[in-house]
mmCIF file of C-alpha atoms in Angstrom:
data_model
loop_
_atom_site.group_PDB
_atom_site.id
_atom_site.type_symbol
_atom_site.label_atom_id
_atom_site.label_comp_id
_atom_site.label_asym_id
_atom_site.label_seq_id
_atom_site.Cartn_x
_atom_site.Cartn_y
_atom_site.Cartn_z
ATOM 1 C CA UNK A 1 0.000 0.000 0.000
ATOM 2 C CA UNK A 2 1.199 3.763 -0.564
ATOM 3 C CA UNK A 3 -0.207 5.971 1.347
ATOM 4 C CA UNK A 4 -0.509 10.270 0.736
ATOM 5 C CA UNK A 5 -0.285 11.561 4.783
ATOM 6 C CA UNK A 6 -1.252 15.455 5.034
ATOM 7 C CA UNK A 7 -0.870 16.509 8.311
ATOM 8 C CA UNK A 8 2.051 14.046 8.833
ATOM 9 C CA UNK A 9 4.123 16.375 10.863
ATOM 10 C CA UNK A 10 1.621 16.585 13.762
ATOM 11 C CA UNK A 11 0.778 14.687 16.682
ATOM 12 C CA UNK A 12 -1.923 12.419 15.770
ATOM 13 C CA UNK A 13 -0.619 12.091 11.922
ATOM 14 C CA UNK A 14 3.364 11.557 13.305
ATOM 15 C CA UNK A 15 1.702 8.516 15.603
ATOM 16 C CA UNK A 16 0.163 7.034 12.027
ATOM 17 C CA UNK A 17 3.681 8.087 10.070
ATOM 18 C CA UNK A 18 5.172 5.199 12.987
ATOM 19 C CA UNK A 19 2.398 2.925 12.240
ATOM 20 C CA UNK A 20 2.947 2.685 8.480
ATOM 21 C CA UNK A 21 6.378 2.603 8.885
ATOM 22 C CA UNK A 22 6.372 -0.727 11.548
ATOM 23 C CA UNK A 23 4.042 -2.014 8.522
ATOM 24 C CA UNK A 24 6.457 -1.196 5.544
ATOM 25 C CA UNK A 25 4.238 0.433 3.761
ATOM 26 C CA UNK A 26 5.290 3.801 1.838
ATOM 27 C CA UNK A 27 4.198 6.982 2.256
ATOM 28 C CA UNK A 28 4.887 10.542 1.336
ATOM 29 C CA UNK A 29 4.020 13.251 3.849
ATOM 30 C CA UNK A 30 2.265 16.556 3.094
ATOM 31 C CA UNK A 31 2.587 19.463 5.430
ATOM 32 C CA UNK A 32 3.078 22.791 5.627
ATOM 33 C CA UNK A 33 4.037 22.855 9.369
ATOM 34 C CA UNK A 34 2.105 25.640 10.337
ATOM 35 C CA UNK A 35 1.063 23.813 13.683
ATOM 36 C CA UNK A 36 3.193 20.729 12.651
ATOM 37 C CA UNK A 37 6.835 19.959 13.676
ATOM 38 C CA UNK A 38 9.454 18.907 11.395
ATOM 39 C CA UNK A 39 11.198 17.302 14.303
ATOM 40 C CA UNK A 40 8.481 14.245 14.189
ATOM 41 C CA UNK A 41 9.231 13.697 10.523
ATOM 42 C CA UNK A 42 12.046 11.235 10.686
ATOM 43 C CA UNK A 43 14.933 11.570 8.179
ATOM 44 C CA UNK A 44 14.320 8.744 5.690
ATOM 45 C CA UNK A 45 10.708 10.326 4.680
ATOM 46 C CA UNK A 46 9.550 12.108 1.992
ATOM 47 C CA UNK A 47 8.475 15.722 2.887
ATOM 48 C CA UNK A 48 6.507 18.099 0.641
ATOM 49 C CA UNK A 49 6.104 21.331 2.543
ATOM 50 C CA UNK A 50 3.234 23.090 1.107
ATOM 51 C CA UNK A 51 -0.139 23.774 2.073
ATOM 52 C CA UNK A 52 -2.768 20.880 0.821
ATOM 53 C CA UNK A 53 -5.047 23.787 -1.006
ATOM 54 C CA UNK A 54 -1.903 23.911 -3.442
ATOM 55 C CA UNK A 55 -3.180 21.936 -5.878
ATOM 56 C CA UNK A 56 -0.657 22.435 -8.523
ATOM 57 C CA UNK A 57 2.162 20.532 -5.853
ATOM 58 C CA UNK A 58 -0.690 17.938 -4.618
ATOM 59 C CA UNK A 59 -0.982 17.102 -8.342
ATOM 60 C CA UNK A 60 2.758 16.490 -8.729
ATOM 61 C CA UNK A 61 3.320 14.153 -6.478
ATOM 62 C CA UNK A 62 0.372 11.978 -6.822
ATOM 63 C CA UNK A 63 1.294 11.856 -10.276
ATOM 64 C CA UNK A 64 4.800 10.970 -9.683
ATOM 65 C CA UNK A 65 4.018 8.474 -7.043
ATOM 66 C CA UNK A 66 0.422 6.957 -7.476
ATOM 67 C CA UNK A 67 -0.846 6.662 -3.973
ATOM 68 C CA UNK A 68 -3.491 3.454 -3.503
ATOM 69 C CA UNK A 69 -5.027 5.921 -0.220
ATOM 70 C CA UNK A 70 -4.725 8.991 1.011
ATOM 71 C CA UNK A 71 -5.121 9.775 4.929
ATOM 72 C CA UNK A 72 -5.599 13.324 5.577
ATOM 73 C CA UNK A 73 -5.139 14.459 9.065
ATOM 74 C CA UNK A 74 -4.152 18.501 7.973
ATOM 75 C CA UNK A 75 -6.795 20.372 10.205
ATOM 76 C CA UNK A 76 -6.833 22.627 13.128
ATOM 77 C CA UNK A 77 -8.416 21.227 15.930
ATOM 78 C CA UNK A 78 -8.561 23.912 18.788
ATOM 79 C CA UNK A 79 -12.597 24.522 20.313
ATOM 80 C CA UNK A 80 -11.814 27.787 22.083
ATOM 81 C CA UNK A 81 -10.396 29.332 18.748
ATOM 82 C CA UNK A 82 -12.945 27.766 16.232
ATOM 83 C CA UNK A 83 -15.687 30.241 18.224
ATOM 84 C CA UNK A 84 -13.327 33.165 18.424
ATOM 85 C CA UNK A 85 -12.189 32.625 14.615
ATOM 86 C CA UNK A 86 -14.492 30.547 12.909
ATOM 87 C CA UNK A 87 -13.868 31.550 9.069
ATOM 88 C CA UNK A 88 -10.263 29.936 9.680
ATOM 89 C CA UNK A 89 -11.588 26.541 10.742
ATOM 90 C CA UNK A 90 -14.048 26.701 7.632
ATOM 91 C CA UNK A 91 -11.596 27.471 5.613
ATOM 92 C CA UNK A 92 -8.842 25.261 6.104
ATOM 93 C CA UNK A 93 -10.970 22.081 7.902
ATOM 94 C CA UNK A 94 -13.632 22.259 4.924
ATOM 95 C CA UNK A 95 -12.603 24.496 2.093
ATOM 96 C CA UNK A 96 -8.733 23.107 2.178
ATOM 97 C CA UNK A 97 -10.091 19.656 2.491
ATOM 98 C CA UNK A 98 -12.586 19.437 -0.155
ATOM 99 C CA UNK A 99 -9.856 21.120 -2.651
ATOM 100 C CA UNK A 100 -7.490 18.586 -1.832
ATOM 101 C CA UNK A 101 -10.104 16.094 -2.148
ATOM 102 C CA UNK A 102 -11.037 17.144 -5.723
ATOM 103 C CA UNK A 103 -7.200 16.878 -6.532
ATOM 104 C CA UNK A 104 -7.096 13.672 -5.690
ATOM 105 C CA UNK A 105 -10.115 12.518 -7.513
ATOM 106 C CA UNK A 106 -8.651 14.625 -10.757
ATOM 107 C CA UNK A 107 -5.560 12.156 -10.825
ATOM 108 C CA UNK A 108 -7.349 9.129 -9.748
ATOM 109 C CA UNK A 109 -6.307 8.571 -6.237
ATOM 110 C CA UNK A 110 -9.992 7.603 -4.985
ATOM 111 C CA UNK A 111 -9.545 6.486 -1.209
ATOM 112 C CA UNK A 112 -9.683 8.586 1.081
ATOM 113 C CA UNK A 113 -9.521 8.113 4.927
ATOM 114 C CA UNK A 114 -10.430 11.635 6.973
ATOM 115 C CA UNK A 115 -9.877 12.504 10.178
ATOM 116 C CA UNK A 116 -12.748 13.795 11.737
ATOM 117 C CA UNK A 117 -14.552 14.561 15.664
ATOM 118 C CA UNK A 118 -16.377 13.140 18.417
ATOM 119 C CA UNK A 119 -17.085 17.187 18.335
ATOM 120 C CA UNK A 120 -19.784 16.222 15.770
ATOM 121 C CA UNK A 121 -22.326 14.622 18.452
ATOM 122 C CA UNK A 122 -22.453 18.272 20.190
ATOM 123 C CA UNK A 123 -24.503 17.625 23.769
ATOM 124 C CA UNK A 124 -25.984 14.699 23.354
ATOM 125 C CA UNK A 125 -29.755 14.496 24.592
ATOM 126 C CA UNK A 126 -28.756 10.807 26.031
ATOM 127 C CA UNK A 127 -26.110 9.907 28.739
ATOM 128 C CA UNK A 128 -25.867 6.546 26.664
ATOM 129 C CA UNK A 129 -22.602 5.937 24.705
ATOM 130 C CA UNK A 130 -22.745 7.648 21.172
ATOM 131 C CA UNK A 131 -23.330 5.514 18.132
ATOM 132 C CA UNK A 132 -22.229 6.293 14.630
ATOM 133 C CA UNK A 133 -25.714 7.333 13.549
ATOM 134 C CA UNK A 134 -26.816 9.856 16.512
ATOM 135 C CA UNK A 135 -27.503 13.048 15.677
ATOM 136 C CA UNK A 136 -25.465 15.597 14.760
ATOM 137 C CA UNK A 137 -25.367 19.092 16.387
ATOM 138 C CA UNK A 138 -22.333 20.277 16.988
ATOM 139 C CA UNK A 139 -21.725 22.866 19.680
ATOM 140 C CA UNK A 140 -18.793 24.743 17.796
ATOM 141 C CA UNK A 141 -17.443 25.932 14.491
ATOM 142 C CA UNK A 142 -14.297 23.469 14.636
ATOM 143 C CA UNK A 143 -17.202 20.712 15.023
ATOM 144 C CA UNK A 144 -19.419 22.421 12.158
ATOM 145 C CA UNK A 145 -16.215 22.391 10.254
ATOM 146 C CA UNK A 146 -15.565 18.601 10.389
ATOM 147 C CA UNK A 147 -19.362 17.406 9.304
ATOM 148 C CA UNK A 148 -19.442 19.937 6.416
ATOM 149 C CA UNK A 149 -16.441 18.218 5.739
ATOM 150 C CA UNK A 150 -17.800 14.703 5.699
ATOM 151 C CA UNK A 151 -21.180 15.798 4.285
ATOM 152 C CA UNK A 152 -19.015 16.107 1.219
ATOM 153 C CA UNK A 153 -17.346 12.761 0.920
ATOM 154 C CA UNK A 154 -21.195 11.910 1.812
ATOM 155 C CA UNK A 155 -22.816 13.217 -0.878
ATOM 156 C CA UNK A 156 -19.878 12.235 -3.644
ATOM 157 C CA UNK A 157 -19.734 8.426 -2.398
ATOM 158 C CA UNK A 158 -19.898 8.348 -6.249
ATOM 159 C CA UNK A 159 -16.268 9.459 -6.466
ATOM 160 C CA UNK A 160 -14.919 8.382 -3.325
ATOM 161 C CA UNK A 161 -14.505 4.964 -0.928
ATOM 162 C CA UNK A 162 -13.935 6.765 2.073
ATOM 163 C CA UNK A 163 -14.034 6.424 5.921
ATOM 164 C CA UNK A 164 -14.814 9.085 8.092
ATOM 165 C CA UNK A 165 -12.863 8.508 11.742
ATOM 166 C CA UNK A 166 -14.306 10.387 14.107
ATOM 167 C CA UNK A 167 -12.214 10.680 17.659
ATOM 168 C CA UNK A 168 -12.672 10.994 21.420
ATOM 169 C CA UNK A 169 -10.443 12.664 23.353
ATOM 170 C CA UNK A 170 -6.873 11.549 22.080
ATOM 171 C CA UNK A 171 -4.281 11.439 24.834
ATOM 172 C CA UNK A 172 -0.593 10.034 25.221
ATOM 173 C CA UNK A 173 2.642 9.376 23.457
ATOM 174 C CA UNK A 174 4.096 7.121 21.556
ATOM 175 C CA UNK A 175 5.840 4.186 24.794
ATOM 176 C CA UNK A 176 9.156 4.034 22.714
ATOM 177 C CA UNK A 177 8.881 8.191 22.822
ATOM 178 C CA UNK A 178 9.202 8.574 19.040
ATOM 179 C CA UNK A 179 6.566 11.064 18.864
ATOM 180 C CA UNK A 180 4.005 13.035 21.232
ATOM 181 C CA UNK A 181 2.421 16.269 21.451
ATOM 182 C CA UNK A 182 4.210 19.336 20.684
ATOM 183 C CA UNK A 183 1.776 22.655 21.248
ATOM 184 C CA UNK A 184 2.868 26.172 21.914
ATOM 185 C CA UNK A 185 -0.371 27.121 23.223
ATOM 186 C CA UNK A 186 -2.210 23.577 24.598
ATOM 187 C CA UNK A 187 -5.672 22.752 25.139
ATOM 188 C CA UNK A 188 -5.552 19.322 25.755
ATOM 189 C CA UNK A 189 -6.328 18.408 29.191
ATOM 190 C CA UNK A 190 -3.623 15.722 29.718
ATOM 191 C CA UNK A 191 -1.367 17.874 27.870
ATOM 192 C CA UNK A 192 -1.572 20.651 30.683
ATOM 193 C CA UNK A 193 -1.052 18.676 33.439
ATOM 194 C CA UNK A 194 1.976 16.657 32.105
ATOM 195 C CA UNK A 195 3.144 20.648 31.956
ATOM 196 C CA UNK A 196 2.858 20.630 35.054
ATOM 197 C CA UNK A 197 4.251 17.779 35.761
ATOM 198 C CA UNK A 198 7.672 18.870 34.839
ATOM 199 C CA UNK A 199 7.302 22.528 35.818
ATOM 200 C CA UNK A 200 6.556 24.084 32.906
ATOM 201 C CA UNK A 201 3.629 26.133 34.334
ATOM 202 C CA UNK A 202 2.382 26.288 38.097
ATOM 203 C CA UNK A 203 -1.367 25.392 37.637
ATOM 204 C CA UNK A 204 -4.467 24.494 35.508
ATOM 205 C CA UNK A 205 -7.921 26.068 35.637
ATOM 206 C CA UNK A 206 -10.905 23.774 35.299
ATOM 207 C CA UNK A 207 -14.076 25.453 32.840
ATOM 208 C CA UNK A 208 -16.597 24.585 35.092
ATOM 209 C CA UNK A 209 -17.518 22.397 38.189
ATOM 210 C CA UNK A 210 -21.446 22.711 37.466
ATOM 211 C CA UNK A 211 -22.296 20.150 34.800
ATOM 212 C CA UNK A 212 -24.747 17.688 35.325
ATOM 213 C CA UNK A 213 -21.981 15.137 35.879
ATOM 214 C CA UNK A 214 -20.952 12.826 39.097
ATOM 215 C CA UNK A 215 -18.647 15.389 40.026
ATOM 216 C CA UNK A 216 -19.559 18.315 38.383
ATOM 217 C CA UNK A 217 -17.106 18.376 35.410
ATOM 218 C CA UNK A 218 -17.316 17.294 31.728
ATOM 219 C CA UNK A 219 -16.588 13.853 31.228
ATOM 220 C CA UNK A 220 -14.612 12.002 28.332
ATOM 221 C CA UNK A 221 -14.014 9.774 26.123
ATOM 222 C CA UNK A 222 -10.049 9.255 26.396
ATOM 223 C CA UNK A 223 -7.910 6.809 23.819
ATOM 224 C CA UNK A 224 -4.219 6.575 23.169
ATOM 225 C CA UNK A 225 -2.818 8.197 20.728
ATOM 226 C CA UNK A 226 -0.858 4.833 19.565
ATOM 227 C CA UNK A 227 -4.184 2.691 19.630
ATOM 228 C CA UNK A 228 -5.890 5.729 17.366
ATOM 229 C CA UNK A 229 -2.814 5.437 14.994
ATOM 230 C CA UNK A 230 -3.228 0.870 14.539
ATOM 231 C CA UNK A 231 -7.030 2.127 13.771
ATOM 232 C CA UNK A 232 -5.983 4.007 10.610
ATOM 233 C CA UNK A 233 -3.651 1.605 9.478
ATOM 234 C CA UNK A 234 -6.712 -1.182 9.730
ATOM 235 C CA UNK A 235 -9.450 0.933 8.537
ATOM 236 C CA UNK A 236 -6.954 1.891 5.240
ATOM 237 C CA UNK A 237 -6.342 -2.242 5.090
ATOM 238 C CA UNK A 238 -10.717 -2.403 5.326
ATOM 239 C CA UNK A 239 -10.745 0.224 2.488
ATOM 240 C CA UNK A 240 -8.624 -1.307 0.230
ATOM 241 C CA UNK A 241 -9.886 -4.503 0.659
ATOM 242 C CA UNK A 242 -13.823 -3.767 0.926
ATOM 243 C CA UNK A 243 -13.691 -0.552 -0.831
ATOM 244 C CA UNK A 244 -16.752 0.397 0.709
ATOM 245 C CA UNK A 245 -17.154 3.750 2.544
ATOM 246 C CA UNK A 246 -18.292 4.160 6.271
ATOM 247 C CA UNK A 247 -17.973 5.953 9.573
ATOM 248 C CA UNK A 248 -16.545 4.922 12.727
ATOM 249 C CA UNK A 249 -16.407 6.056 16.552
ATOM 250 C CA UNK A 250 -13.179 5.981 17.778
ATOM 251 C CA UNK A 251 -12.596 5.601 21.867
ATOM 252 C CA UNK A 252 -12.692 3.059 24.510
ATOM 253 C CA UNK A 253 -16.248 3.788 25.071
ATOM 254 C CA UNK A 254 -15.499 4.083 28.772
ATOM 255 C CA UNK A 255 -16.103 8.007 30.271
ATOM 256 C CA UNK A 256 -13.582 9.589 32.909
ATOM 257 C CA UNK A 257 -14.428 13.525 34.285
ATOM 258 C CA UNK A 258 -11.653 16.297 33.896
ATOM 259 C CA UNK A 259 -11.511 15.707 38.034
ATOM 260 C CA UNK A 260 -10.985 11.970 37.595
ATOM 261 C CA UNK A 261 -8.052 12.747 34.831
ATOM 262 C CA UNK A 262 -6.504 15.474 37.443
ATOM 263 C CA UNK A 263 -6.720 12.945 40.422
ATOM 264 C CA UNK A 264 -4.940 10.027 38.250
ATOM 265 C CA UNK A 265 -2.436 13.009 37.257
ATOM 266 C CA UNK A 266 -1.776 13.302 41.236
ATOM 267 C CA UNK A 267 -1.681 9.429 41.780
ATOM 268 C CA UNK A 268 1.702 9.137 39.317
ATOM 269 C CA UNK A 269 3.241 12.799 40.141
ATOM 270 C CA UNK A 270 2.879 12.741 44.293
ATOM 271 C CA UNK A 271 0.352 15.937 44.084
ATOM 272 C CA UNK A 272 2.204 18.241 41.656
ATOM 273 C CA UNK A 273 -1.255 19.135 40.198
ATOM 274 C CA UNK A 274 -2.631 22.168 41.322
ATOM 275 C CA UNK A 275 -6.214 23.148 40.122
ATOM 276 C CA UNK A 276 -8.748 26.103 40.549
ATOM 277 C CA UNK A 277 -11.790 25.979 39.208
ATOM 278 C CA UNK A 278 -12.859 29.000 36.017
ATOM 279 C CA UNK A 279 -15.778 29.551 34.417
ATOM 280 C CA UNK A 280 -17.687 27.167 31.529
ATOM 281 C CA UNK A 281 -15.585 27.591 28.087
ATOM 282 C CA UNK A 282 -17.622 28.584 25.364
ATOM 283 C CA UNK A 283 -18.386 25.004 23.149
ATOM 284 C CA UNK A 284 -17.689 22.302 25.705
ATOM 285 C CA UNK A 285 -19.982 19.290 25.913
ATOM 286 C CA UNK A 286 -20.890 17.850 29.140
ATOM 287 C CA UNK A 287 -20.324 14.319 28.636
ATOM 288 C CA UNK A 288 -19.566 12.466 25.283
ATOM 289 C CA UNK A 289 -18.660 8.826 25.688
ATOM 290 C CA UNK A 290 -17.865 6.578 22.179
ATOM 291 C CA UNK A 291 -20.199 3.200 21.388
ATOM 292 C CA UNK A 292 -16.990 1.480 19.608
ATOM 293 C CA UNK A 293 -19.283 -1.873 18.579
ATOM 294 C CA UNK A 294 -19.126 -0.912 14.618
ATOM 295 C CA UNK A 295 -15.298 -0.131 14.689
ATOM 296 C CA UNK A 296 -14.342 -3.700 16.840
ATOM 297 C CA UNK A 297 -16.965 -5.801 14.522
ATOM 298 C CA UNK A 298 -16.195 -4.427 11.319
ATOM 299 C CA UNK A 299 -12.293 -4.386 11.354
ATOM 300 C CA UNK A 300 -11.819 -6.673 14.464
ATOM 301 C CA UNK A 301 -9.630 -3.678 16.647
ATOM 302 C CA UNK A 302 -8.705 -4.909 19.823
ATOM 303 C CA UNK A 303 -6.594 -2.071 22.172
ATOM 304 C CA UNK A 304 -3.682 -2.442 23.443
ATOM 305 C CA UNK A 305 -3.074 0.979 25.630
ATOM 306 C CA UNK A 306 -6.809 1.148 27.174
ATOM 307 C CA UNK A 307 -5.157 2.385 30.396
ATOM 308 C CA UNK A 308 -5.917 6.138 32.108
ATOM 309 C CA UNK A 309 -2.509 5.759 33.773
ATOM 310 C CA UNK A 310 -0.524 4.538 31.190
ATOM 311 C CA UNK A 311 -1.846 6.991 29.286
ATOM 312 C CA UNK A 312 -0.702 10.109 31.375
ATOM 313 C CA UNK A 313 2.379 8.254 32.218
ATOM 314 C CA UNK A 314 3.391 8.356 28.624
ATOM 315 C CA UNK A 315 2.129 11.926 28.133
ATOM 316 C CA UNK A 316 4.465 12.768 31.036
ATOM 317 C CA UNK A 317 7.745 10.941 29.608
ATOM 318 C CA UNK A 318 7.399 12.912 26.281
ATOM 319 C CA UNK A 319 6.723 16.125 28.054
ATOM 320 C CA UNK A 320 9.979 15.226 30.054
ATOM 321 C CA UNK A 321 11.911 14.414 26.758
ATOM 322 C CA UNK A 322 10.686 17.591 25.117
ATOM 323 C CA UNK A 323 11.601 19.584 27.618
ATOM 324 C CA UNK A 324 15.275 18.551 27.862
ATOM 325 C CA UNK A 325 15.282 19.404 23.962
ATOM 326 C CA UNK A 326 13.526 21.923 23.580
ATOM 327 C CA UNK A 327 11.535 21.328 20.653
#
């Protein structure tokens, strides 16, 4: 299999750049490191730095190289600044997208795997797990962003075999520290406290301790980054096999609160967590909590990292490792 990566330089596409790699497949990577970092790329890969609305460079190289798939993970992905500056996320999570999309179709590279949100689901009306066909209502432009962007592949299922991934909270490192998250600005939960953790900051404030929740704060879905990565290497395998299109949840289907997370954070560092609690953010569910059955039935995905502590443990080790560095 060869496989077109946009996004490759970042933290959820530099986990899948390690996962095609252990599988020898090839790939290219596409990026134009504006929140990636070149420093997760490693050496031996194939680099195009440009942005994936230039279609001129996206039709090069799938010309030269004649990808069987194409896994696009090139988005931003930050809540608070989809409400403050929506017209960005709509332009480069669904204008970008569906531009590179139509490049690919115009040189004949037809399968398409996109990385997409548990954002989608908005508040759901339930406190059941979420299933693949609940309804939409997103609570956010960086959510609205993601379903315009599947509504597309939707409605041209004539053109494309596609699968639409859409993700729970992703947390963690790589175990062999190969890759993790690298964020000036962070908004990740676990990514804050492992901050902490080694210093980097003194504190973390907590949007709200009034949900309707166990203990008052939002609750979530939380998978490892390195068990999100084997799902897009299996899902591409389903594609290319089945070369039918779908949609999966992907999670644990298991729910912890942001107090749950911060008390497992104080388990592993001896209490280096310090919290006060801040107002509700602007586009935060209360509780969204995957239903995985179509993803483990369909391509058989078993877990291997489904562990809170592991999990943060990891998350800590590559904070350590990019501290010393100073990426």
């Amino acid at each position: 299999m060869k496989i077109l990566l946009t996004g490759g330089a970042g933290y959820i596409g530099s986990h899948v750049l390690l996962s095609i790699l252990e599988k020898n497949y090839k790939v290219v990577v596409v990026d134009d490191l504006s929140t990636g970092n070149i420093n997760l790329i490693p050496e031996n890969i194939t680099l195009i730095k440009c942005n994936i609305n230039d279609e001129r460079k996206v039709s090069n190289i799938i010309q030269q190289e004649k990808f069987d798939i194409l896994l696009h993970f090139a988005g931003f992905i930050k809540v608070e600044e989809s409400v403050q500056n929506p017209s960005k996320y709509f332009k480069n999570n669904t204008e970008n997208a569906i531009t590179l999309f139509e490049t690919c179709y115009k040189n004949n590279l037809r399968n398409i795997i996109f990385s997409s949100t548990a954002a989608a689901y908005g508040n759901p009306a339930s406190n059941n797990s979420i299933k693949e066909d609940a309804n939409l209502s997103p609570l956010n432009p960086y959510g609205q962003s993601k379903i315009d962007t599947e509504q597309y592949l939707i409605e041209n299922s004539n053109k494309f075999n596609s699968v639409i991934l859409r993700y729970f909270n992703v947390a963690g490192a790589d175990p062999e520290l190969r890759s993790g998250l690298i964020s000036k600005e962070p908004t990740h939960l676990i990514k804050i406290l492992s901050e902490i953790a080694v210093g980097k900051r003194d504190k973390i404030y907590l949007y709200g301790n009034d949900y309707n929740t166990d203990d008052g704060t939002p609750v979530r879905d939380y998978i490892h980054v390195s068990d999100l990565a084997d799902i897009h290497i299996k899902t591409a395998e389903y594609l290319m096999k089945k070369k039918t299109s779908n949609i999966f949840n992907c999670g644990y289907g298991r729910g912890y609160s942001v107090l749950e997370v911060v008390n497992e954070a104080n388990k592993i560092t001896g209490n280096k967590i310090k919290y006060e609690f801040s107002e509700r953010r602007p586009g935060d569910a209360e509780k969204l909590v995957s239903n995985i059955d179509k993803l483990s039935q369909t391509i058989n995905w078993e877990p291997k990292f489904n562990d809170l502590n592991l999990i943060i443990k990891t998350a800590i080790e590559w904070e350590k490792k990019i501290n010393e560095k100073n990426f």
